[in-house]
PDB file of C-alpha atoms and ligand atoms in Angstrom:
ATOM      1  CA  MET A   1     -35.662  10.658  59.405  1.00 71.00           C
ATOM      2  CA  ASN A   2     -34.670  10.291  55.790  1.00 82.00           C
ATOM      3  CA  GLY A   3     -36.780  12.895  53.941  1.00 88.00           C
ATOM      4  CA  TYR A   4     -37.708  10.446  51.206  1.00 92.00           C
ATOM      5  CA  PHE A   5     -39.067   7.911  53.736  1.00 92.00           C
ATOM      6  CA  ASN A   6     -40.707  10.715  55.617  1.00 90.00           C
ATOM      7  CA  ASN A   7     -42.785  11.550  52.560  1.00 92.00           C
ATOM      8  CA  LEU A   8     -43.692   7.920  51.988  1.00 95.00           C
ATOM      9  CA  ASN A   9     -44.859   7.424  55.574  1.00 95.00           C
ATOM     10  CA  PHE A  10     -48.326   8.388  56.705  1.00 94.00           C
ATOM     11  CA  PHE A  11     -48.578  10.927  59.508  1.00 95.00           C
ATOM     12  CA  PRO A  12     -51.883  12.158  60.897  1.00 94.00           C
ATOM     13  CA  SER A  13     -52.283  15.796  60.022  1.00 92.00           C
ATOM     14  CA  ASN A  14     -54.728  18.418  61.178  1.00 93.00           C
ATOM     15  CA  LYS A  15     -54.586  22.072  62.180  1.00 95.00           C
ATOM     16  CA  VAL A  16     -53.767  21.321  65.828  1.00 96.00           C
ATOM     17  CA  ILE A  17     -50.840  19.053  64.894  1.00 96.00           C
ATOM     18  CA  LYS A  18     -49.529  21.624  62.392  1.00 95.00           C
ATOM     19  CA  ASP A  19     -49.798  24.401  64.980  1.00 96.00           C
ATOM     20  CA  MET A  20     -48.025  22.252  67.586  1.00 96.00           C
ATOM     21  CA  ARG A  21     -45.164  21.589  65.161  1.00 94.00           C
ATOM     22  CA  LYS A  22     -44.748  25.337  64.663  1.00 95.00           C
ATOM     23  CA  TYR A  23     -44.953  25.950  68.414  1.00 94.00           C
ATOM     24  CA  VAL A  24     -42.273  23.387  69.341  1.00 93.00           C
ATOM     25  CA  ASP A  25     -39.952  24.669  66.609  1.00 93.00           C
ATOM     26  CA  ALA A  26     -40.400  28.289  67.677  1.00 95.00           C
ATOM     27  CA  ASN A  27     -39.986  27.529  71.386  1.00 93.00           C
ATOM     28  CA  LYS A  28     -37.337  24.823  71.004  1.00 92.00           C
ATOM     29  CA  ILE A  29     -39.371  22.302  72.971  1.00 90.00           C
ATOM     30  CA  PRO A  30     -38.019  18.784  72.560  1.00 87.00           C
ATOM     31  CA  VAL A  31     -40.723  16.422  71.308  1.00 90.00           C
ATOM     32  CA  ILE A  32     -40.682  12.976  69.802  1.00 91.00           C
ATOM     33  CA  ASN A  33     -39.324  13.032  66.257  1.00 90.00           C
ATOM     34  CA  ASP A  34     -41.015  11.602  63.172  1.00 93.00           C
ATOM     35  CA  GLU A  35     -38.961   8.436  63.124  1.00 93.00           C
ATOM     36  CA  ALA A  36     -39.831   7.553  66.720  1.00 95.00           C
ATOM     37  CA  LEU A  37     -43.445   8.496  66.054  1.00 95.00           C
ATOM     38  CA  ILE A  38     -43.690   6.102  63.093  1.00 96.00           C
ATOM     39  CA  PHE A  39     -42.134   3.396  65.301  1.00 97.00           C
ATOM     40  CA  MET A  40     -44.828   4.023  67.941  1.00 97.00           C
ATOM     41  CA  PHE A  41     -47.562   3.820  65.302  1.00 98.00           C
ATOM     42  CA  GLU A  42     -46.255   0.426  64.233  1.00 97.00           C
ATOM     43  CA  LEU A  43     -46.151  -0.827  67.837  1.00 97.00           C
ATOM     44  CA  ILE A  44     -49.732   0.369  68.262  1.00 97.00           C
ATOM     45  CA  ASP A  45     -50.823  -1.507  65.147  1.00 97.00           C
ATOM     46  CA  LEU A  46     -49.061  -4.647  66.378  1.00 96.00           C
ATOM     47  CA  ILE A  47     -50.181  -4.756  69.995  1.00 94.00           C
ATOM     48  CA  LYS A  48     -53.432  -2.739  69.775  1.00 96.00           C
ATOM     49  CA  PRO A  49     -53.131  -1.180  73.221  1.00 97.00           C
ATOM     50  CA  LYS A  50     -56.370  -0.184  74.911  1.00 97.00           C
ATOM     51  CA  ARG A  51     -54.708   2.028  77.471  1.00 98.00           C
ATOM     52  CA  PHE A  52     -51.550   4.043  77.127  1.00 98.00           C
ATOM     53  CA  LEU A  53     -49.731   5.922  79.898  1.00 98.00           C
ATOM     54  CA  GLU A  54     -47.194   8.636  79.201  1.00 98.00           C
ATOM     55  CA  ILE A  55     -44.847  10.098  81.810  1.00 98.00           C
ATOM     56  CA  GLY A  56     -43.929  13.575  80.540  1.00 97.00           C
ATOM     57  CA  THR A  57     -46.613  15.206  78.388  1.00 97.00           C
ATOM     58  CA  ALA A  58     -44.795  18.395  77.360  1.00 95.00           C
ATOM     59  CA  ILE A  59     -47.386  20.142  75.144  1.00 96.00           C
ATOM     60  CA  GLY A  60     -49.199  16.914  74.232  1.00 97.00           C
ATOM     61  CA  PHE A  61     -47.599  16.495  70.814  1.00 97.00           C
ATOM     62  CA  CYS A  62     -46.949  12.766  71.156  1.00 97.00           C
ATOM     63  CA  VAL A  63     -50.281  11.784  72.704  1.00 98.00           C
ATOM     64  CA  ILE A  64     -52.321  13.884  70.254  1.00 98.00           C
ATOM     65  CA  ASN A  65     -50.515  12.209  67.367  1.00 98.00           C
ATOM     66  CA  LEU A  66     -51.116   8.749  68.856  1.00 98.00           C
ATOM     67  CA  ALA A  67     -54.792   9.383  69.542  1.00 98.00           C
ATOM     68  CA  SER A  68     -55.217  10.870  66.057  1.00 97.00           C
ATOM     69  CA  TYR A  69     -53.571   7.805  64.565  1.00 97.00           C
ATOM     70  CA  ASP A  70     -55.579   5.246  66.577  1.00 97.00           C
ATOM     71  CA  SER A  71     -59.205   6.126  67.171  1.00 96.00           C
ATOM     72  CA  GLU A  72     -59.649   3.553  69.967  1.00 96.00           C
ATOM     73  CA  ILE A  73     -56.700   4.254  72.225  1.00 98.00           C
ATOM     74  CA  ILE A  74     -57.277   5.825  75.643  1.00 98.00           C
ATOM     75  CA  ILE A  75     -54.378   7.817  77.045  1.00 98.00           C
ATOM     76  CA  ASP A  76     -53.403   9.129  80.466  1.00 98.00           C
ATOM     77  CA  THR A  77     -50.437  11.459  80.604  1.00 98.00           C
ATOM     78  CA  ILE A  78     -48.660  13.244  83.472  1.00 98.00           C
ATOM     79  CA  GLU A  79     -46.824  16.581  83.272  1.00 98.00           C
ATOM     80  CA  LYS A  80     -45.183  18.438  86.144  1.00 97.00           C
ATOM     81  CA  ASN A  81     -44.563  21.790  84.475  1.00 97.00           C
ATOM     82  CA  GLU A  82     -47.643  24.001  84.813  1.00 98.00           C
ATOM     83  CA  LEU A  83     -47.061  25.959  81.604  1.00 96.00           C
ATOM     84  CA  MET A  84     -46.572  22.798  79.578  1.00 96.00           C
ATOM     85  CA  PHE A  85     -49.569  21.226  81.280  1.00 98.00           C
ATOM     86  CA  SER A  86     -51.903  24.105  80.395  1.00 98.00           C
ATOM     87  CA  GLU A  87     -50.584  24.150  76.813  1.00 96.00           C
ATOM     88  CA  ALA A  88     -51.238  20.397  76.571  1.00 98.00           C
ATOM     89  CA  VAL A  89     -54.772  20.735  77.966  1.00 98.00           C
ATOM     90  CA  LYS A  90     -55.487  23.489  75.435  1.00 98.00           C
ATOM     91  CA  ASN A  91     -54.148  21.385  72.553  1.00 98.00           C
ATOM     92  CA  VAL A  92     -56.076  18.269  73.569  1.00 98.00           C
ATOM     93  CA  LYS A  93     -59.261  20.336  73.733  1.00 98.00           C
ATOM     94  CA  LYS A  94     -58.590  21.944  70.336  1.00 97.00           C
ATOM     95  CA  ALA A  95     -57.996  18.492  68.857  1.00 97.00           C
ATOM     96  CA  LYS A  96     -61.329  17.388  70.415  1.00 97.00           C
ATOM     97  CA  LEU A  97     -59.608  14.469  72.081  1.00 98.00           C
ATOM     98  CA  ASN A  98     -60.591  15.220  75.704  1.00 96.00           C
ATOM     99  CA  ASP A  99     -62.734  12.088  75.796  1.00 98.00           C
ATOM    100  CA  ARG A 100     -59.662   9.903  75.159  1.00 98.00           C
ATOM    101  CA  ILE A 101     -56.703  11.874  76.509  1.00 98.00           C
ATOM    102  CA  ASN A 102     -56.520  12.783  80.205  1.00 98.00           C
ATOM    103  CA  VAL A 103     -53.722  15.178  81.099  1.00 98.00           C
ATOM    104  CA  TYR A 104     -52.716  15.247  84.774  1.00 98.00           C
ATOM    105  CA  LEU A 105     -50.670  17.938  86.467  1.00 98.00           C
ATOM    106  CA  GLY A 106     -48.138  16.571  88.919  1.00 98.00           C
ATOM    107  CA  ASP A 107     -44.690  15.172  89.556  1.00 98.00           C
ATOM    108  CA  ALA A 108     -44.880  11.575  88.341  1.00 98.00           C
ATOM    109  CA  LEU A 109     -42.693  10.447  91.258  1.00 98.00           C
ATOM    110  CA  GLU A 110     -45.217  11.782  93.770  1.00 97.00           C
ATOM    111  CA  PHE A 111     -48.319  11.085  91.733  1.00 98.00           C
ATOM    112  CA  ASP A 112     -51.032   8.994  93.413  1.00 97.00           C
ATOM    113  CA  LEU A 113     -51.449   5.844  91.338  1.00 97.00           C
ATOM    114  CA  ASN A 114     -55.073   5.626  92.493  1.00 97.00           C
ATOM    115  CA  ASN A 115     -55.831   8.434  90.017  1.00 96.00           C
ATOM    116  CA  LEU A 116     -54.849   6.164  87.164  1.00 98.00           C
ATOM    117  CA  ALA A 117     -56.229   2.993  85.597  1.00 97.00           C
ATOM    118  CA  SER A 118     -55.086  -0.283  87.130  1.00 97.00           C
ATOM    119  CA  GLU A 119     -53.475  -1.503  83.898  1.00 98.00           C
ATOM    120  CA  TYR A 120     -51.804  -0.054  80.820  1.00 98.00           C
ATOM    121  CA  ASP A 121     -50.703  -1.892  77.697  1.00 98.00           C
ATOM    122  CA  ILE A 122     -47.995   0.634  76.911  1.00 98.00           C
ATOM    123  CA  ILE A 123     -46.176   2.866  79.385  1.00 98.00           C
ATOM    124  CA  PHE A 124     -43.997   5.509  77.766  1.00 98.00           C
ATOM    125  CA  ILE A 125     -41.299   7.132  79.898  1.00 98.00           C
ATOM    126  CA  ASP A 126     -40.286  10.508  78.471  1.00 96.00           C
ATOM    127  CA  ALA A 127     -39.904  12.831  81.480  1.00 95.00           C
ATOM    128  CA  SER A 128     -36.935  13.991  83.647  1.00 93.00           C
ATOM    129  CA  LYS A 129     -34.082  11.891  82.310  1.00 93.00           C
ATOM    130  CA  ALA A 130     -32.322  11.642  85.682  1.00 94.00           C
ATOM    131  CA  GLN A 131     -35.298   9.829  87.224  1.00 97.00           C
ATOM    132  CA  TYR A 132     -35.904   7.045  84.732  1.00 97.00           C
ATOM    133  CA  ILE A 133     -35.094   4.149  87.084  1.00 98.00           C
ATOM    134  CA  LYS A 134     -37.509   5.555  89.654  1.00 98.00           C
ATOM    135  CA  PHE A 135     -40.222   6.036  87.032  1.00 98.00           C
ATOM    136  CA  PHE A 136     -39.742   2.492  85.799  1.00 98.00           C
ATOM    137  CA  GLU A 137     -39.907   0.982  89.290  1.00 98.00           C
ATOM    138  CA  LYS A 138     -42.977   2.973  90.234  1.00 98.00           C
ATOM    139  CA  TYR A 139     -45.014   2.558  87.066  1.00 98.00           C
ATOM    140  CA  GLU A 140     -44.210  -1.045  86.156  1.00 98.00           C
ATOM    141  CA  LYS A 141     -46.835  -1.940  88.772  1.00 97.00           C
ATOM    142  CA  LEU A 142     -49.440  -0.681  86.298  1.00 98.00           C
ATOM    143  CA  LEU A 143     -48.200  -2.673  83.313  1.00 98.00           C
ATOM    144  CA  SER A 144     -50.597  -5.238  81.838  1.00 97.00           C
ATOM    145  CA  PRO A 145     -49.253  -8.824  81.579  1.00 94.00           C
ATOM    146  CA  ASP A 146     -48.358  -8.450  77.895  1.00 93.00           C
ATOM    147  CA  GLY A 147     -47.583  -4.761  78.142  1.00 96.00           C
ATOM    148  CA  LEU A 148     -44.537  -2.833  77.000  1.00 98.00           C
ATOM    149  CA  ILE A 149     -42.526  -0.107  78.681  1.00 98.00           C
ATOM    150  CA  LEU A 150     -40.998   2.313  76.177  1.00 98.00           C
ATOM    151  CA  SER A 151     -38.305   4.817  77.086  1.00 98.00           C
ATOM    152  CA  ASP A 152     -37.134   7.797  75.038  1.00 96.00           C
ATOM    153  CA  ASN A 153     -33.900   9.807  74.737  1.00 95.00           C
ATOM    154  CA  LEU A 154     -31.589   6.980  75.782  1.00 96.00           C
ATOM    155  CA  LEU A 155     -28.783   8.341  73.594  1.00 95.00           C
ATOM    156  CA  PHE A 156     -29.428  11.909  74.753  1.00 94.00           C
ATOM    157  CA  HIS A 157     -28.323  13.856  71.677  1.00 89.00           C
ATOM    158  CA  GLY A 158     -25.374  11.529  71.139  1.00 91.00           C
ATOM    159  CA  PHE A 159     -23.805  12.229  74.558  1.00 92.00           C
ATOM    160  CA  VAL A 160     -24.575   8.815  76.027  1.00 94.00           C
ATOM    161  CA  ASN A 161     -21.530   6.532  75.883  1.00 93.00           C
ATOM    162  CA  ASN A 162     -19.640   9.524  74.494  1.00 91.00           C
ATOM    163  CA  THR A 163     -18.944  11.794  77.456  1.00 90.00           C
ATOM    164  CA  LYS A 164     -15.473  13.056  76.502  1.00 89.00           C
ATOM    165  CA  GLU A 165     -16.660  16.335  75.075  1.00 86.00           C
ATOM    166  CA  ILE A 166     -19.057  17.170  77.881  1.00 90.00           C
ATOM    167  CA  GLU A 167     -17.896  20.222  79.816  1.00 90.00           C
ATOM    168  CA  SER A 168     -20.910  20.927  81.994  1.00 93.00           C
ATOM    169  CA  LYS A 169     -21.067  18.989  85.257  1.00 93.00           C
ATOM    170  CA  ASN A 170     -24.859  18.965  85.210  1.00 94.00           C
ATOM    171  CA  LEU A 171     -24.981  17.531  81.721  1.00 93.00           C
ATOM    172  CA  LEU A 172     -22.393  14.903  82.631  1.00 94.00           C
ATOM    173  CA  HIS A 173     -24.435  13.911  85.682  1.00 95.00           C
ATOM    174  CA  LEU A 174     -27.575  13.630  83.573  1.00 95.00           C
ATOM    175  CA  VAL A 175     -25.866  11.553  80.895  1.00 95.00           C
ATOM    176  CA  GLU A 176     -24.423   9.231  83.565  1.00 96.00           C
ATOM    177  CA  LYS A 177     -27.928   8.780  84.960  1.00 96.00           C
ATOM    178  CA  ILE A 178     -29.173   7.756  81.521  1.00 97.00           C
ATOM    179  CA  GLU A 179     -26.256   5.324  81.176  1.00 97.00           C
ATOM    180  CA  ASP A 180     -27.217   3.855  84.574  1.00 97.00           C
ATOM    181  CA  TYR A 181     -30.783   3.446  83.342  1.00 98.00           C
ATOM    182  CA  ASN A 182     -29.654   1.726  80.132  1.00 98.00           C
ATOM    183  CA  SER A 183     -27.584  -0.738  82.198  1.00 98.00           C
ATOM    184  CA  PHE A 184     -30.501  -1.200  84.577  1.00 98.00           C
ATOM    185  CA  LEU A 185     -32.719  -2.152  81.626  1.00 98.00           C
ATOM    186  CA  ALA A 186     -30.127  -4.439  80.059  1.00 98.00           C
ATOM    187  CA  ARG A 187     -29.551  -6.238  83.388  1.00 98.00           C
ATOM    188  CA  ASN A 188     -33.169  -6.382  84.507  1.00 97.00           C
ATOM    189  CA  LYS A 189     -34.038 -10.071  84.610  1.00 96.00           C
ATOM    190  CA  ASN A 190     -37.779  -9.454  84.681  1.00 97.00           C
ATOM    191  CA  TYR A 191     -37.784  -7.790  81.270  1.00 98.00           C
ATOM    192  CA  GLN A 192     -36.318  -8.318  77.890  1.00 98.00           C
ATOM    193  CA  THR A 193     -35.258  -4.926  76.573  1.00 98.00           C
ATOM    194  CA  LYS A 194     -34.334  -4.009  73.030  1.00 98.00           C
ATOM    195  CA  PHE A 195     -32.559  -0.763  72.208  1.00 98.00           C
ATOM    196  CA  PHE A 196     -33.101   1.097  68.953  1.00 98.00           C
ATOM    197  CA  THR A 197     -31.185   3.990  67.414  1.00 96.00           C
ATOM    198  CA  ILE A 198     -34.523   5.462  66.443  1.00 95.00           C
ATOM    199  CA  GLY A 199     -35.037   9.151  67.144  1.00 91.00           C
ATOM    200  CA  ASP A 200     -32.909  10.013  70.179  1.00 94.00           C
ATOM    201  CA  GLY A 201     -32.615   6.374  71.264  1.00 96.00           C
ATOM    202  CA  VAL A 202     -35.664   4.318  72.191  1.00 97.00           C
ATOM    203  CA  SER A 203     -36.029   1.090  74.161  1.00 98.00           C
ATOM    204  CA  VAL A 204     -38.826  -1.432  74.315  1.00 98.00           C
ATOM    205  CA  SER A 205     -39.035  -3.563  77.467  1.00 98.00           C
ATOM    206  CA  ARG A 206     -41.225  -6.629  77.511  1.00 97.00           C
ATOM    207  CA  ARG A 207     -41.903  -8.500  80.734  1.00 94.00           C
ATOM    208  CA  ILE A 208     -40.567 -12.033  80.765  1.00 93.00           C
ATOM    209  CA  LYS A 209     -43.275 -14.518  81.634  1.00 85.00           C
ATOM    210  CA  LYS A 210     -42.440 -16.729  84.528  1.00 77.00           C
TER     211      LYS A 210
HETATM  212 MG1  LIG B   1     -38.356  12.590  74.470  1.00 62.08          MG
END
């Protein structure tokens, strides 16, 4: 984000958030950037979600920021990597947010939905990029009638729709999967999706009322 705007914007700040920023920089862990975070704060102010579900916790940076920003929001978040999961649990505890953030260990594709609430006002997909269509199809069942599904990294570091310079087969496969997901969203007649060049590419999908 433009440094000037960054200074004008309000970001929640406390020791845990500062320590997490250092940790992700030192360990090169991809987390939501400031621009996408500010966008999420605005969505939260507009739709006042009671319950928020995140697929892909990493170390809890996003959810701790959201819960620090909005003192009412209740968040469930799923992480499949055990190291990340335990780091996230530690951070949530340090931030004293364990009453409003529940971190679950598990593969979101195999996760038992009975462990979760029956409805979420925002579902944020930010896990294994190759599985986004499957995440969407599984978790849309939990979306409240006026809820939003957000998806992150839809431009994947500028490689999406720009595959010429990709040499690695794995990366190409991943980027093609993200392109498939973007088309899936654009074509999905049950949702109206808007795409934003915010952060690494974010979409907002709103269910179309029948
Ligand atoms: Mg992300």
